[in-house]
CSV table of C-alpha atoms and ligand atoms in Angstrom, one decimal:
chain,number,residue,atom,x,y,z
A,1,MET,CA,0.0,0.0,0.0
A,2,ARG,CA,1.5,3.4,-1.0
A,3,LYS,CA,0.5,6.3,1.2
A,4,PRO,CA,0.0,9.6,-0.6
A,5,LEU,CA,2.6,12.3,-0.1
A,6,ILE,CA,1.9,16.0,-0.3
A,7,ALA,CA,5.2,17.9,-0.3
A,8,ALA,CA,5.5,21.6,0.0
A,9,ASN,CA,8.4,23.1,-1.8
A,10,TRP,CA,8.7,26.7,-0.5
A,11,LYS,CA,11.7,27.5,-2.7
A,12,MET,CA,13.3,30.8,-1.6
A,13,ASN,CA,10.2,32.1,0.2
A,14,LYS,CA,9.3,32.9,3.9
A,15,LEU,CA,11.5,34.2,6.7
A,16,HIS,CA,11.7,31.9,9.6
A,17,ARG,CA,9.0,33.8,11.6
A,18,ASP,CA,6.6,33.3,8.6
A,19,ALA,CA,7.4,29.7,8.5
A,20,LEU,CA,6.6,29.3,12.2
A,21,VAL,CA,3.2,31.1,11.8
A,22,PHE,CA,2.4,28.7,8.9
A,23,ALA,CA,3.4,25.7,10.9
A,24,GLU,CA,1.3,26.8,13.8
A,25,LYS,CA,-1.8,27.1,11.6
A,26,LEU,CA,-1.1,23.9,9.8
A,27,LEU,CA,-0.8,22.0,13.1
A,28,LEU,CA,-4.2,23.3,14.2
A,29,THR,CA,-5.9,21.9,11.1
A,30,PHE,CA,-3.8,18.8,10.6
A,31,LYS,CA,-3.6,17.0,13.9
A,32,ASN,CA,-3.5,13.4,12.8
A,33,GLN,CA,-1.5,12.0,10.0
A,34,GLY,CA,-4.6,10.3,8.5
A,35,ASP,CA,-4.2,8.8,5.0
A,36,CYS,CA,-1.7,11.3,3.7
A,37,GLU,CA,1.9,12.2,4.5
A,38,VAL,CA,2.5,15.9,4.7
A,39,LEU,CA,6.0,17.3,4.1
A,40,ILE,CA,7.3,20.8,4.3
A,41,CYS,CA,10.6,21.7,2.6
A,42,PRO,CA,11.4,25.3,3.7
A,43,PRO,CA,14.6,27.2,2.9
A,44,TYR,CA,17.7,26.1,4.9
A,45,THR,CA,17.3,29.1,7.2
A,46,SER,CA,14.0,27.9,8.6
A,47,LEU,CA,14.8,24.2,9.0
A,48,ALA,CA,16.0,24.2,12.6
A,49,ALA,CA,13.2,26.4,13.9
A,50,LEU,CA,10.5,24.5,11.9
A,51,GLY,CA,12.0,21.2,12.9
A,52,ARG,CA,11.5,22.1,16.6
A,53,ALA,CA,8.0,23.5,16.0
A,54,ILE,CA,6.7,20.3,14.3
A,55,GLU,CA,8.6,17.8,16.4
A,56,GLY,CA,6.3,14.9,17.5
A,57,SER,CA,3.6,16.1,15.1
A,58,PRO,CA,2.5,14.2,11.9
A,59,ILE,CA,4.1,16.9,9.7
A,60,LEU,CA,7.5,15.9,8.2
A,61,LEU,CA,10.4,18.1,7.4
A,62,GLY,CA,12.6,18.1,4.3
A,63,ALA,CA,15.3,20.2,2.6
A,64,GLN,CA,15.4,21.6,-0.9
A,65,ASN,CA,19.0,20.5,-1.6
A,66,VAL,CA,22.0,18.8,-0.1
A,67,TYR,CA,25.8,18.6,-0.8
A,68,TRP,CA,27.4,15.2,-1.4
A,69,GLU,CA,30.5,15.6,0.9
A,70,GLU,CA,30.2,14.8,4.6
A,71,GLN,CA,32.1,17.8,5.9
A,72,GLY,CA,35.0,20.0,5.3
A,73,ALA,CA,36.0,23.1,3.3
A,74,PHE,CA,32.9,23.5,1.1
A,75,THR,CA,31.9,27.0,1.8
A,76,GLY,CA,28.1,27.5,1.5
A,77,GLU,CA,27.2,23.9,1.3
A,78,ILE,CA,25.1,21.8,3.7
A,79,SER,CA,25.6,18.0,4.4
A,80,ALA,CA,23.1,15.3,4.8
A,81,ALA,CA,24.0,14.9,8.5
A,82,MET,CA,23.3,18.6,9.1
A,83,LEU,CA,19.8,18.2,7.6
A,84,VAL,CA,19.1,15.2,9.7
A,85,ASP,CA,20.3,17.2,12.7
A,86,CYS,CA,17.6,19.8,12.0
A,87,GLY,CA,14.9,17.0,11.9
A,88,CYS,CA,14.8,16.4,8.1
A,89,ARG,CA,13.6,13.0,6.8
A,90,TYR,CA,13.5,14.0,3.1
A,91,VAL,CA,15.5,16.1,0.6
A,92,ILE,CA,14.5,17.3,-2.8
A,93,ILE,CA,17.2,16.6,-5.3
A,94,GLY,CA,17.6,17.7,-9.0
A,95,HIS,CA,14.7,20.2,-9.0
A,96,SER,CA,14.6,21.8,-12.5
A,97,GLU,CA,15.3,25.2,-11.1
A,98,ARG,CA,18.7,23.8,-9.8
A,99,ARG,CA,19.3,21.9,-13.0
A,100,GLY,CA,18.5,25.0,-15.1
A,101,GLN,CA,19.6,28.0,-13.1
A,102,MET,CA,22.5,26.4,-11.1
A,103,ALA,CA,23.6,24.1,-14.0
A,104,GLU,CA,23.3,21.0,-11.8
A,105,SER,CA,24.2,18.0,-13.9
A,106,ASP,CA,22.8,14.4,-13.9
A,107,GLN,CA,26.2,13.4,-12.3
A,108,GLU,CA,25.8,15.9,-9.5
A,109,VAL,CA,22.2,14.8,-8.9
A,110,ASN,CA,23.5,11.2,-8.7
A,111,ARG,CA,26.2,12.1,-6.1
A,112,LYS,CA,23.5,13.9,-4.0
A,113,VAL,CA,21.1,11.0,-4.2
A,114,LYS,CA,23.9,8.7,-2.9
A,115,ALA,CA,24.8,11.1,-0.2
A,116,ALA,CA,21.2,11.4,0.9
A,117,LEU,CA,20.7,7.7,1.1
A,118,ALA,CA,24.0,7.2,2.9
A,119,GLY,CA,23.0,9.9,5.3
A,120,SER,CA,19.6,8.5,6.2
A,121,LEU,CA,17.5,10.9,4.1
A,122,ILE,CA,14.9,9.9,1.6
A,123,PRO,CA,15.6,11.6,-1.7
A,124,ILE,CA,12.8,13.1,-3.8
A,125,ILE,CA,14.3,12.9,-7.2
A,126,CYS,CA,12.9,15.4,-9.6
A,127,VAL,CA,12.8,14.8,-13.4
A,128,GLY,CA,11.0,16.6,-16.2
A,129,GLU,CA,11.2,17.8,-19.7
A,130,THR,CA,11.3,21.3,-21.1
A,131,SER,CA,8.7,22.5,-23.5
A,132,GLU,CA,11.1,22.1,-26.5
A,133,GLN,CA,11.8,18.5,-25.5
A,134,ARG,CA,8.1,17.9,-25.2
A,135,GLU,CA,7.4,19.4,-28.6
A,136,ALA,CA,10.1,17.2,-30.0
A,137,GLY,CA,8.4,14.1,-28.6
A,138,LEU,CA,11.3,13.5,-26.2
A,139,THR,CA,9.5,13.5,-22.8
A,140,GLN,CA,9.8,9.8,-22.1
A,141,GLU,CA,13.4,9.6,-23.1
A,142,VAL,CA,14.4,12.7,-21.1
A,143,VAL,CA,12.7,11.6,-17.8
A,144,ALA,CA,14.0,8.0,-18.2
A,145,THR,CA,17.5,9.2,-18.8
A,146,GLN,CA,17.4,11.6,-15.8
A,147,LEU,CA,16.1,8.8,-13.5
A,148,GLN,CA,18.6,6.2,-14.6
A,149,ALA,CA,21.4,8.7,-14.1
A,150,ALA,CA,20.1,9.7,-10.7
A,151,LEU,CA,20.0,6.1,-9.5
A,152,GLU,CA,23.3,4.9,-11.1
A,153,GLY,CA,25.2,2.8,-8.7
A,154,CYS,CA,22.9,3.5,-5.8
A,155,ALA,CA,22.4,1.1,-2.9
A,156,VAL,CA,19.0,1.8,-1.6
A,157,PRO,CA,18.7,0.9,2.1
A,158,ALA,CA,15.3,-0.5,3.3
A,159,GLY,CA,13.1,2.2,4.6
A,160,PHE,CA,14.7,4.9,2.5
A,161,TRP,CA,13.2,4.2,-0.9
A,162,PRO,CA,13.4,7.3,-3.1
A,163,VAL,CA,10.4,9.2,-4.1
A,164,VAL,CA,10.3,10.4,-7.8
A,165,ALA,CA,8.7,13.7,-8.7
A,166,TYR,CA,7.7,14.2,-12.3
A,167,GLU,CA,7.7,17.9,-12.9
A,168,PRO,CA,7.5,19.1,-16.5
A,169,VAL,CA,9.6,22.3,-16.5
A,170,TRP,CA,7.0,24.2,-18.5
A,171,ALA,CA,4.3,23.5,-16.0
A,172,ILE,CA,6.3,24.8,-13.0
A,173,GLY,CA,4.9,28.1,-11.7
A,174,SER,CA,3.2,28.7,-15.0
A,175,GLY,CA,-0.4,28.0,-14.0
A,176,ARG,CA,-0.5,25.5,-16.9
A,177,SER,CA,-0.3,22.0,-15.4
A,178,ALA,CA,0.2,18.8,-17.4
A,179,SER,CA,-3.0,16.8,-18.1
A,180,ALA,CA,-3.8,14.1,-15.5
A,181,GLU,CA,-3.5,11.5,-18.4
A,182,ASP,CA,0.0,12.7,-19.3
A,183,ALA,CA,1.1,12.7,-15.7
A,184,GLU,CA,-0.3,9.2,-15.3
A,185,GLU,CA,1.5,7.9,-18.4
A,186,VAL,CA,4.9,9.4,-17.3
A,187,ALA,CA,4.4,8.1,-13.7
A,188,ALA,CA,3.8,4.6,-15.0
A,189,LEU,CA,7.0,4.8,-17.1
A,190,LEU,CA,9.0,6.1,-14.2
A,191,ARG,CA,7.8,3.2,-12.1
A,192,ARG,CA,9.0,0.7,-14.7
A,193,GLU,CA,12.4,2.5,-15.1
A,194,PHE,CA,12.8,2.6,-11.3
A,195,GLU,CA,12.3,-1.1,-11.0
A,196,GLU,CA,14.9,-1.8,-13.7
A,197,ALA,CA,17.4,0.7,-12.3
A,198,ALA,CA,17.1,0.2,-8.6
A,199,LYS,CA,16.1,-3.5,-8.7
A,200,ILE,CA,13.3,-2.8,-6.3
A,201,PRO,CA,9.6,-3.7,-7.2
A,202,GLY,CA,8.3,-0.6,-9.0
A,203,ASP,CA,4.9,-0.8,-7.3
A,204,THR,CA,6.6,0.3,-4.0
A,205,LEU,CA,7.8,3.5,-5.5
A,206,ARG,CA,5.9,6.7,-4.8
A,207,VAL,CA,5.6,9.0,-7.8
A,208,LEU,CA,4.6,12.6,-7.3
A,209,TYR,CA,3.4,15.0,-10.0
A,210,GLY,CA,4.5,18.6,-9.7
A,211,GLY,CA,3.8,21.7,-11.8
A,212,SER,CA,0.9,24.1,-11.0
A,213,VAL,CA,-0.8,21.8,-8.6
A,214,LYS,CA,-3.7,23.4,-6.7
A,215,SER,CA,-6.4,22.2,-4.3
A,216,THR,CA,-8.8,22.2,-7.3
A,217,ASN,CA,-6.7,19.9,-9.6
A,218,ILE,CA,-4.9,17.5,-7.1
A,219,ALA,CA,-7.8,15.0,-7.1
A,220,ASP,CA,-7.6,14.7,-10.9
A,221,PHE,CA,-3.9,13.8,-10.7
A,222,MET,CA,-4.4,11.3,-8.0
A,223,GLN,CA,-7.3,9.5,-9.7
A,224,GLY,CA,-5.1,7.1,-11.8
A,225,GLU,CA,-3.0,4.2,-10.5
A,226,ASN,CA,0.4,5.8,-10.6
A,227,VAL,CA,0.4,9.3,-9.2
A,228,ASP,CA,0.8,9.1,-5.4
A,229,GLY,CA,0.8,12.8,-4.5
A,230,ALA,CA,2.3,16.1,-5.4
A,231,LEU,CA,5.3,18.4,-5.1
A,232,VAL,CA,3.7,21.7,-4.6
A,233,GLY,CA,5.3,25.2,-5.1
A,234,GLY,CA,3.0,28.2,-5.2
A,235,ALA,CA,0.0,26.6,-3.7
A,236,SER,CA,1.9,25.5,-0.6
A,237,LEU,CA,2.8,29.1,0.4
A,238,GLU,CA,-0.6,30.0,1.7
A,239,VAL,CA,-1.7,27.8,4.6
A,240,GLU,CA,-5.5,27.7,3.9
A,241,GLU,CA,-4.9,26.7,0.3
A,242,PHE,CA,-2.3,24.1,1.3
A,243,CYS,CA,-4.8,22.6,3.9
A,244,ARG,CA,-7.5,22.3,1.2
A,245,LEU,CA,-5.0,20.6,-1.0
A,246,ILE,CA,-4.1,18.0,1.7
A,247,GLU,CA,-7.8,17.4,2.3
A,248,ALA,CA,-8.4,16.7,-1.4
A,249,ALA,CA,-5.5,14.1,-1.4
A,250,GLN,CA,-6.7,12.2,1.7
A,251,GLY,CA,-7.9,8.7,1.3
A,252,ARG,CA,-6.2,8.0,-2.0
A,253,LYS,CA,-3.9,5.1,-1.1
A,254,LYS,CA,-2.7,3.0,-4.0
A,255,THR,CA,-1.9,-0.7,-3.9
B,25,LIG,P1,4.5,25.1,-8.7
B,25,LIG,O1,6.0,24.5,-8.4
B,25,LIG,O2,3.6,24.3,-7.9
B,25,LIG,O3,4.6,26.5,-8.2
B,25,LIG,O4,4.3,25.0,-10.1
B,25,LIG,C1,6.2,23.2,-8.2
B,25,LIG,C2,7.7,22.9,-8.0
B,25,LIG,O5,8.5,23.6,-8.6
B,25,LIG,O6,8.1,22.0,-7.3
């Protein structure tokens, strides 16, 4: 049984006080874990405070990035152990904004996935095609290649099975989401690719869709067999909207 996961990717938004106000309101609404895992991935600067605020609650904490080295002279970088120390269980890796704006390569994504797994963090591996790639009919090839590269040589410890987020680059922050049918088709493909690459039964993998997800369209994405939740940017910044989104995702476990 795969439990739905709704993950908030706050990107570079919210000062730590705003993060705490959000958490306080979210905790009031979301007291029991229910049928859906809820994850908040704030900027690094809010991790420690938020980690303390949600400790012992059903809300989980994740980071938006990690560095692959354990420690040392890597100015500005953050290790897996530091994230765990703040209370993180998850880390987003290979988001298209990092691949695009910070020129993060497939090889770097792979090193980060390995570091996350070695450091007891569950990686949320992001894959997705650009609009040019989509128009050229390359979607499946692009996401399969990204996933294979991310998992290359990874030993996946029990209990830390990666989550894969399918996020078409053109759908992120654009208000123009993929169709539920397209998301479902790509999610099914990623499941098969994961099974082959990680040598783990694909039906245990949780696949998220990301890209202009809102409370009004999440149920459509989760209707099919293969989408287990969402990675949510804009719609996760306002607590009322995020609560409505969680509500709409409840009770959609997949076998
Ligand atoms: P969006 O972002 O929901 O604002 O489109 C999603 C993401 O980038 O993870």
